Amino acid sequence: MAILLSIQHLPKMTLNPIAVLNEPRKTRVPYELKQGQSRVFHQLPSGLNMEVIVQKSVKEKNPESRKDPPLVFVHGSYHSAWCWAEHWLPFFSNSGFDCFALSLLGQGESDTPSGTVAGSLQTHAGDVADFIERNLSLPPVLLGHSFGGLIIQYYLANMRNELHYEMQNLYPKLTGAALICSVPPSGNSGLVWRYLFSKPIAAFKVTRSLAAKAFQTSLSLCRETFFSATMEDNLVLRYQELMKESSRVPLFDLRKLNESLPVPKMTDCSTEILVLGAKDDFIVDAEGLNETGRFYNVTPICIEGVAHDMMLDCSWGEGANVILSWLNGLNR
């Protein structure tokens, strides 16, 4: 059973259900929510519904103290909202933050649009903006992983600022953005070419794993692509099964995506940016991480002993603690 959230006539931050759906789940391997989590559906202007896993702060809030910004999480390819619900939503809600993990259209339990792909940078970022505009009363922090990070980069380039605050086609203002093992502003083509010339075997494995979806049938390749070598087989198998079911259509048409890149520079330089990478990332290399840091004029942080799926890896707390320290330093 799922809950449909239609927010046109609801006050912000309520997230109260107004209708109950009896539709069957879209994924054959359902993700069972943890204590304190709920699954709601945000209705987009198109009428399509976007899955949101919600976990509110467990800390009592002093009305007179500074309010922490809500956190909105955006996944990458072959993932959906569940990837944040496993570890990071409980961690950050216990740290005092209201957390909202989105499943982009065509992914997880969200509706699938017509066509062969789920959308574009513009449509995905617009869906994120619509959720924020209609539900959150405080400027949130956006956290994006892999291609989710690229979607956030597009969001940053089209965000309202002091000069154009009333323009309706621009996205709501943010408190900050964390780009986690993110595809760099120029896209993934540079990553592919660097691998081809410097690590041809790795290039073959990445292509086979992601483009040919071999990670779905090979446990060892799934581990090498997303996780640390020490990740236990039972966990890799569980996440592999969830990833198989997470994406009914590709997030993007990669050819059209690459033609639209690089993303434009953001116009609001007051937004705090964290660029976070993983030393053992099999997909985004050190140059990709540094490119993103240069683009936003920040020094990237690279965490030792962590792989691409930082939020699911066996050392998931390493990245979470770095982000928490950064969050606690915002607007101090």
CSV table of C-alpha atoms in Angstrom, one decimal:
chain,number,residue,atom,x,y,z
A,1,MET,CA,0.0,0.0,0.0
A,2,ALA,CA,1.3,3.4,-0.9
A,3,ILE,CA,0.4,7.0,0.0
A,4,LEU,CA,-0.3,9.6,-2.7
A,5,LEU,CA,0.8,13.1,-1.8
A,6,SER,CA,-0.9,15.9,-3.7
A,7,ILE,CA,0.4,19.2,-2.4
A,8,GLN,CA,-1.4,21.8,-4.3
A,9,HIS,CA,-3.6,22.8,-1.3
A,10,LEU,CA,-1.4,21.7,1.6
A,11,PRO,CA,0.8,23.9,3.8
A,12,LYS,CA,4.5,23.4,3.4
A,13,MET,CA,6.3,20.7,5.4
A,14,THR,CA,3.1,18.8,6.3
A,15,LEU,CA,3.5,15.8,3.9
A,16,ASN,CA,0.1,14.5,5.1
A,17,PRO,CA,-1.5,11.9,2.9
A,18,ILE,CA,-4.8,12.7,1.2
A,19,ALA,CA,-5.4,9.5,-0.7
A,20,VAL,CA,-4.5,5.9,-0.5
A,21,LEU,CA,-3.5,3.9,-3.6
A,22,ASN,CA,-3.9,0.2,-3.9
A,23,GLU,CA,-1.7,-0.1,-6.9
A,24,PRO,CA,0.9,-2.9,-7.0
A,25,ARG,CA,4.5,-2.0,-6.3
A,26,LYS,CA,6.5,-1.2,-9.4
A,27,THR,CA,9.6,-3.0,-8.1
A,28,ARG,CA,9.6,-6.8,-7.7
A,29,VAL,CA,12.1,-6.5,-4.8
A,30,PRO,CA,10.5,-4.0,-2.4
A,31,TYR,CA,12.7,-2.1,0.0
A,32,GLU,CA,11.4,-2.4,3.5
A,33,LEU,CA,11.5,0.9,5.3
A,34,LYS,CA,13.2,1.3,8.6
A,35,GLN,CA,11.7,2.6,11.8
A,36,GLY,CA,10.8,6.2,11.6
A,37,GLN,CA,10.7,6.2,7.8
A,38,SER,CA,7.6,6.7,5.6
A,39,ARG,CA,7.0,6.5,1.8
A,40,VAL,CA,4.9,9.2,0.2
A,41,PHE,CA,4.3,10.3,-3.4
A,42,HIS,CA,4.8,13.8,-4.6
A,43,GLN,CA,2.5,14.6,-7.5
A,44,LEU,CA,4.3,16.6,-10.2
A,45,PRO,CA,2.5,19.2,-12.5
A,46,SER,CA,2.5,16.5,-15.2
A,47,GLY,CA,0.3,14.3,-12.9
A,48,LEU,CA,3.1,11.7,-12.5
A,49,ASN,CA,4.0,10.7,-9.0
A,50,MET,CA,7.5,10.8,-7.5
A,51,GLU,CA,8.4,8.5,-4.6
A,52,VAL,CA,9.8,10.2,-1.5
A,53,ILE,CA,11.2,8.3,1.5
A,54,VAL,CA,10.9,10.6,4.5
A,55,GLN,CA,12.6,10.5,7.8
A,56,LYS,CA,12.2,13.4,10.2
A,57,SER,CA,14.6,14.6,12.8
A,58,VAL,CA,14.3,12.7,16.1
A,59,LYS,CA,15.7,15.6,18.1
A,60,GLU,CA,13.4,17.9,19.9
A,61,LYS,CA,13.8,21.4,18.4
A,62,ASN,CA,14.0,24.5,20.5
A,63,PRO,CA,11.8,27.1,18.8
A,64,GLU,CA,14.4,29.8,19.6
A,65,SER,CA,17.4,28.0,18.2
A,66,ARG,CA,18.7,28.1,14.7
A,67,LYS,CA,16.7,25.8,12.4
A,68,ASP,CA,18.7,23.2,10.5
A,69,PRO,CA,18.0,23.0,6.8
A,70,PRO,CA,16.1,20.0,5.5
A,71,LEU,CA,18.2,17.6,3.4
A,72,VAL,CA,17.0,16.4,0.0
A,73,PHE,CA,18.8,13.4,-1.5
A,74,VAL,CA,19.1,12.7,-5.3
A,75,HIS,CA,20.3,9.3,-6.5
A,76,GLY,CA,22.2,8.3,-9.7
A,77,SER,CA,21.8,5.6,-12.3
A,78,TYR,CA,20.5,2.1,-11.2
A,79,HIS,CA,19.5,3.5,-7.8
A,80,SER,CA,16.5,5.1,-6.2
A,81,ALA,CA,15.5,6.6,-2.9
A,82,TRP,CA,16.2,3.3,-1.0
A,83,CYS,CA,20.0,3.8,-1.3
A,84,TRP,CA,19.9,6.8,1.1
A,85,ALA,CA,17.3,5.1,3.4
A,86,GLU,CA,19.7,2.3,4.3
A,87,HIS,CA,22.2,4.2,6.4
A,88,TRP,CA,22.3,8.0,5.7
A,89,LEU,CA,18.6,8.9,6.4
A,90,PRO,CA,18.8,7.3,9.9
A,91,PHE,CA,22.2,8.9,10.5
A,92,PHE,CA,21.2,12.5,9.6
A,93,SER,CA,17.8,12.3,11.2
A,94,ASN,CA,19.5,11.3,14.4
A,95,SER,CA,21.7,14.3,13.9
A,96,GLY,CA,18.7,16.7,13.9
A,97,PHE,CA,17.9,17.0,10.1
A,98,ASP,CA,14.6,16.3,8.3
A,99,CYS,CA,15.5,14.0,5.4
A,100,PHE,CA,13.8,13.5,2.1
A,101,ALA,CA,15.1,10.9,-0.5
A,102,LEU,CA,13.6,11.2,-3.9
A,103,SER,CA,13.2,8.6,-6.6
A,104,LEU,CA,13.5,10.2,-10.0
A,105,LEU,CA,10.8,9.4,-12.6
A,106,GLY,CA,11.2,5.9,-14.0
A,107,GLN,CA,13.1,4.8,-11.0
A,108,GLY,CA,12.1,3.0,-7.8
A,109,GLU,CA,8.4,3.3,-7.0
A,110,SER,CA,8.0,6.5,-9.0
A,111,ASP,CA,5.9,6.7,-12.1
A,112,THR,CA,7.5,6.2,-15.6
A,113,PRO,CA,7.0,8.8,-18.2
A,114,SER,CA,6.3,7.9,-21.8
A,115,GLY,CA,9.3,7.5,-24.0
A,116,THR,CA,12.5,5.4,-23.9
A,117,VAL,CA,14.3,7.5,-21.1
A,118,ALA,CA,13.2,9.0,-17.8
A,119,GLY,CA,14.1,12.5,-18.7
A,120,SER,CA,16.9,15.1,-19.1
A,121,LEU,CA,19.0,17.2,-16.8
A,122,GLN,CA,16.3,19.9,-17.2
A,123,THR,CA,13.3,17.7,-16.4
A,124,HIS,CA,14.9,15.9,-13.5
A,125,ALA,CA,16.2,19.1,-12.0
A,126,GLY,CA,12.7,20.6,-12.5
A,127,ASP,CA,11.1,17.8,-10.7
A,128,VAL,CA,13.5,18.2,-7.7
A,129,ALA,CA,12.7,22.0,-7.8
A,130,ASP,CA,8.9,21.3,-7.8
A,131,PHE,CA,9.2,19.1,-4.7
A,132,ILE,CA,11.2,21.8,-2.9
A,133,GLU,CA,8.9,24.6,-4.0
A,134,ARG,CA,5.8,22.9,-2.9
A,135,ASN,CA,6.9,21.2,0.3
A,136,LEU,CA,9.8,22.9,2.1
A,137,SER,CA,9.6,26.2,4.0
A,138,LEU,CA,13.4,26.5,4.5
A,139,PRO,CA,16.0,26.5,1.7
A,140,PRO,CA,17.3,22.9,1.8
A,141,VAL,CA,20.7,21.3,1.2
A,142,LEU,CA,20.7,19.1,-1.9
A,143,LEU,CA,22.9,16.0,-1.8
A,144,GLY,CA,23.5,14.2,-5.1
A,145,HIS,CA,25.4,11.0,-5.9
A,146,SER,CA,27.0,10.2,-9.3
A,147,PHE,CA,24.5,11.4,-12.0
A,148,GLY,CA,22.4,12.8,-9.2
A,149,GLY,CA,25.3,15.1,-8.6
A,150,LEU,CA,25.2,16.3,-12.2
A,151,ILE,CA,21.4,17.0,-11.9
A,152,ILE,CA,22.2,19.1,-8.9
A,153,GLN,CA,24.9,21.0,-10.9
A,154,TYR,CA,22.2,21.9,-13.4
A,155,TYR,CA,19.9,23.0,-10.6
A,156,LEU,CA,22.6,25.3,-9.2
A,157,ALA,CA,23.0,26.9,-12.6
A,158,ASN,CA,19.3,27.7,-12.8
A,159,MET,CA,18.7,28.8,-9.2
A,160,ARG,CA,17.1,32.0,-8.1
A,161,ASN,CA,19.4,34.7,-6.9
A,162,GLU,CA,19.1,38.2,-5.5
A,163,LEU,CA,19.0,39.8,-9.0
A,164,HIS,CA,16.4,37.4,-10.4
A,165,TYR,CA,14.5,36.2,-7.3
A,166,GLU,CA,11.0,36.5,-8.7
A,167,MET,CA,11.6,34.8,-12.0
A,168,GLN,CA,9.2,31.8,-11.9
A,169,ASN,CA,11.3,29.7,-14.3
A,170,LEU,CA,14.2,29.6,-11.9
A,171,TYR,CA,14.6,27.1,-9.1
A,172,PRO,CA,14.2,27.7,-5.4
A,173,LYS,CA,17.2,28.9,-3.4
A,174,LEU,CA,19.4,26.4,-1.5
A,175,THR,CA,21.3,26.6,1.7
A,176,GLY,CA,24.0,24.3,0.1
A,177,ALA,CA,24.8,21.4,-2.1
A,178,ALA,CA,26.9,18.3,-1.6
A,179,LEU,CA,28.2,16.6,-4.8
A,180,ILE,CA,29.1,13.0,-3.8
A,181,CYS,CA,31.2,10.9,-6.2
A,182,SER,CA,29.5,13.1,-8.8
A,183,VAL,CA,29.8,13.0,-12.5
A,184,PRO,CA,31.8,16.2,-13.3
A,185,PRO,CA,30.4,19.2,-15.1
A,186,SER,CA,31.7,18.0,-18.5
A,187,GLY,CA,29.9,14.7,-18.2
A,188,ASN,CA,31.3,11.2,-18.2
A,189,SER,CA,32.9,11.2,-21.6
A,190,GLY,CA,36.2,12.5,-20.3
A,191,LEU,CA,36.2,9.7,-17.6
A,192,VAL,CA,35.7,7.1,-20.4
A,193,TRP,CA,38.5,8.4,-22.6
A,194,ARG,CA,41.0,8.6,-19.7
A,195,TYR,CA,40.2,5.0,-18.7
A,196,LEU,CA,40.6,3.9,-22.3
A,197,PHE,CA,44.1,5.3,-22.6
A,198,SER,CA,45.4,4.8,-19.0
A,199,LYS,CA,43.4,1.7,-17.8
A,200,PRO,CA,42.0,-0.2,-20.7
A,201,ILE,CA,41.1,-3.2,-18.7
A,202,ALA,CA,39.2,-1.0,-16.2
A,203,ALA,CA,37.5,0.8,-19.2
A,204,PHE,CA,36.3,-2.6,-20.5
A,205,LYS,CA,35.0,-3.6,-17.1
A,206,VAL,CA,33.2,-0.3,-16.5
A,207,THR,CA,31.6,-0.4,-19.9
A,208,ARG,CA,30.6,-4.0,-19.5
A,209,SER,CA,29.3,-3.4,-16.0
A,210,LEU,CA,27.2,-0.2,-16.6
A,211,ALA,CA,26.5,0.0,-20.4
A,212,ALA,CA,25.9,-3.7,-20.8
A,213,LYS,CA,24.4,-4.0,-17.2
A,214,ALA,CA,26.7,-6.9,-16.4
A,215,PHE,CA,26.7,-5.8,-12.7
A,216,GLN,CA,23.2,-7.2,-12.5
A,217,THR,CA,24.4,-10.8,-13.0
A,218,SER,CA,28.0,-10.8,-11.8
A,219,LEU,CA,28.5,-10.5,-8.1
A,220,SER,CA,32.2,-9.8,-8.4
A,221,LEU,CA,31.7,-7.1,-11.0
A,222,CYS,CA,28.9,-5.5,-9.0
A,223,ARG,CA,31.3,-5.3,-6.0
A,224,GLU,CA,34.1,-3.9,-8.0
A,225,THR,CA,31.9,-1.3,-9.7
A,226,PHE,CA,30.1,0.0,-6.6
A,227,PHE,CA,31.6,-1.3,-3.4
A,228,SER,CA,34.8,-1.9,-1.4
A,229,ALA,CA,36.6,-5.3,-1.9
A,230,THR,CA,35.8,-6.1,1.8
A,231,MET,CA,32.0,-5.8,1.4
A,232,GLU,CA,30.3,-9.0,2.4
A,233,ASP,CA,28.7,-11.2,-0.3
A,234,ASN,CA,25.3,-11.1,1.3
A,235,LEU,CA,25.2,-7.3,1.3
A,236,VAL,CA,26.5,-7.0,-2.3
A,237,LEU,CA,23.8,-9.6,-3.3
A,238,ARG,CA,21.1,-7.6,-1.5
A,239,TYR,CA,22.0,-4.3,-3.1
A,240,GLN,CA,22.5,-6.0,-6.5
A,241,GLU,CA,18.9,-7.2,-6.4
A,242,LEU,CA,17.6,-3.8,-5.4
A,243,MET,CA,19.6,-2.1,-8.2
A,244,LYS,CA,18.3,-4.5,-10.8
A,245,GLU,CA,14.8,-3.3,-9.9
A,246,SER,CA,15.6,0.4,-9.4
A,247,SER,CA,15.6,1.5,-13.0
A,248,ARG,CA,12.9,0.6,-15.5
A,249,VAL,CA,14.2,3.1,-18.0
A,250,PRO,CA,17.6,4.9,-18.3
A,251,LEU,CA,17.8,8.3,-16.5
A,252,PHE,CA,19.1,10.0,-19.7
A,253,ASP,CA,19.7,9.7,-23.4
A,254,LEU,CA,23.5,9.9,-22.9
A,255,ARG,CA,24.2,11.2,-26.4
A,256,LYS,CA,21.8,14.1,-26.0
A,257,LEU,CA,23.1,14.6,-22.4
A,258,ASN,CA,26.7,14.9,-23.6
A,259,GLU,CA,25.7,17.4,-26.3
A,260,SER,CA,24.2,19.6,-23.6
A,261,LEU,CA,27.3,19.7,-21.4
A,262,PRO,CA,29.2,21.2,-19.7
A,263,VAL,CA,26.6,22.5,-17.3
A,264,PRO,CA,26.6,26.4,-17.0
A,265,LYS,CA,28.2,28.1,-14.1
A,266,MET,CA,26.0,28.9,-11.1
A,267,THR,CA,25.0,32.5,-10.7
A,268,ASP,CA,24.5,32.5,-6.9
A,269,CYS,CA,28.0,32.3,-5.5
A,270,SER,CA,26.7,32.5,-1.9
A,271,THR,CA,25.6,28.8,-2.0
A,272,GLU,CA,28.0,26.6,-0.1
A,273,ILE,CA,29.3,23.6,-2.1
A,274,LEU,CA,30.9,20.4,-0.8
A,275,VAL,CA,32.7,18.2,-3.4
A,276,LEU,CA,33.2,14.8,-1.9
A,277,GLY,CA,34.9,11.8,-3.6
A,278,ALA,CA,36.1,8.3,-2.8
A,279,LYS,CA,39.7,7.1,-3.2
A,280,ASP,CA,38.5,3.6,-4.3
A,281,ASP,CA,35.9,5.0,-6.8
A,282,PHE,CA,35.8,2.7,-9.8
A,283,ILE,CA,33.7,5.1,-11.9
A,284,VAL,CA,34.7,8.7,-11.1
A,285,ASP,CA,38.5,9.1,-11.1
A,286,ALA,CA,40.6,11.7,-9.3
A,287,GLU,CA,40.7,14.0,-12.3
A,288,GLY,CA,36.9,13.9,-12.5
A,289,LEU,CA,36.7,14.8,-8.8
A,290,ASN,CA,39.2,17.7,-9.2
A,291,GLU,CA,37.4,19.0,-12.3
A,292,THR,CA,34.2,19.4,-10.2
A,293,GLY,CA,36.2,21.1,-7.4
A,294,ARG,CA,37.8,23.6,-9.9
A,295,PHE,CA,34.4,24.3,-11.4
A,296,TYR,CA,33.0,25.5,-8.1
A,297,ASN,CA,36.3,26.9,-6.8
A,298,VAL,CA,36.4,24.5,-3.8
A,299,THR,CA,39.0,22.0,-2.6
A,300,PRO,CA,37.5,18.5,-3.0
A,301,ILE,CA,37.7,16.0,-0.2
A,302,CYS,CA,38.6,12.5,-1.1
A,303,ILE,CA,38.0,9.8,1.5
A,304,GLU,CA,40.3,6.8,1.8
A,305,GLY,CA,39.0,3.3,1.9
A,306,VAL,CA,35.6,4.1,0.4
A,307,ALA,CA,34.1,3.1,-3.0
A,308,HIS,CA,31.7,4.7,-5.4
A,309,ASP,CA,28.5,3.9,-3.5
A,310,MET,CA,29.7,5.8,-0.4
A,311,MET,CA,26.3,5.8,1.2
A,312,LEU,CA,26.0,2.0,1.1
A,313,ASP,CA,29.7,0.9,1.4
A,314,CYS,CA,30.9,-0.9,4.5
A,315,SER,CA,32.6,2.4,5.6
A,316,TRP,CA,29.5,4.5,4.9
A,317,GLY,CA,30.0,6.4,8.1
A,318,GLU,CA,33.2,8.0,6.8
A,319,GLY,CA,31.4,10.1,4.2
A,320,ALA,CA,28.4,10.8,6.5
A,321,ASN,CA,30.6,12.3,9.2
A,322,VAL,CA,32.4,14.5,6.7
A,323,ILE,CA,29.1,15.8,5.4
A,324,LEU,CA,27.8,16.3,9.0
A,325,SER,CA,30.8,18.4,9.9
A,326,TRP,CA,30.3,20.5,6.8
A,327,LEU,CA,26.5,20.9,7.6
A,328,ASN,CA,27.2,22.0,11.1
A,329,GLY,CA,29.5,24.7,9.8
A,330,LEU,CA,26.9,26.2,7.4
A,331,ASN,CA,25.8,29.7,8.3
A,332,ARG,CA,27.8,29.8,11.5
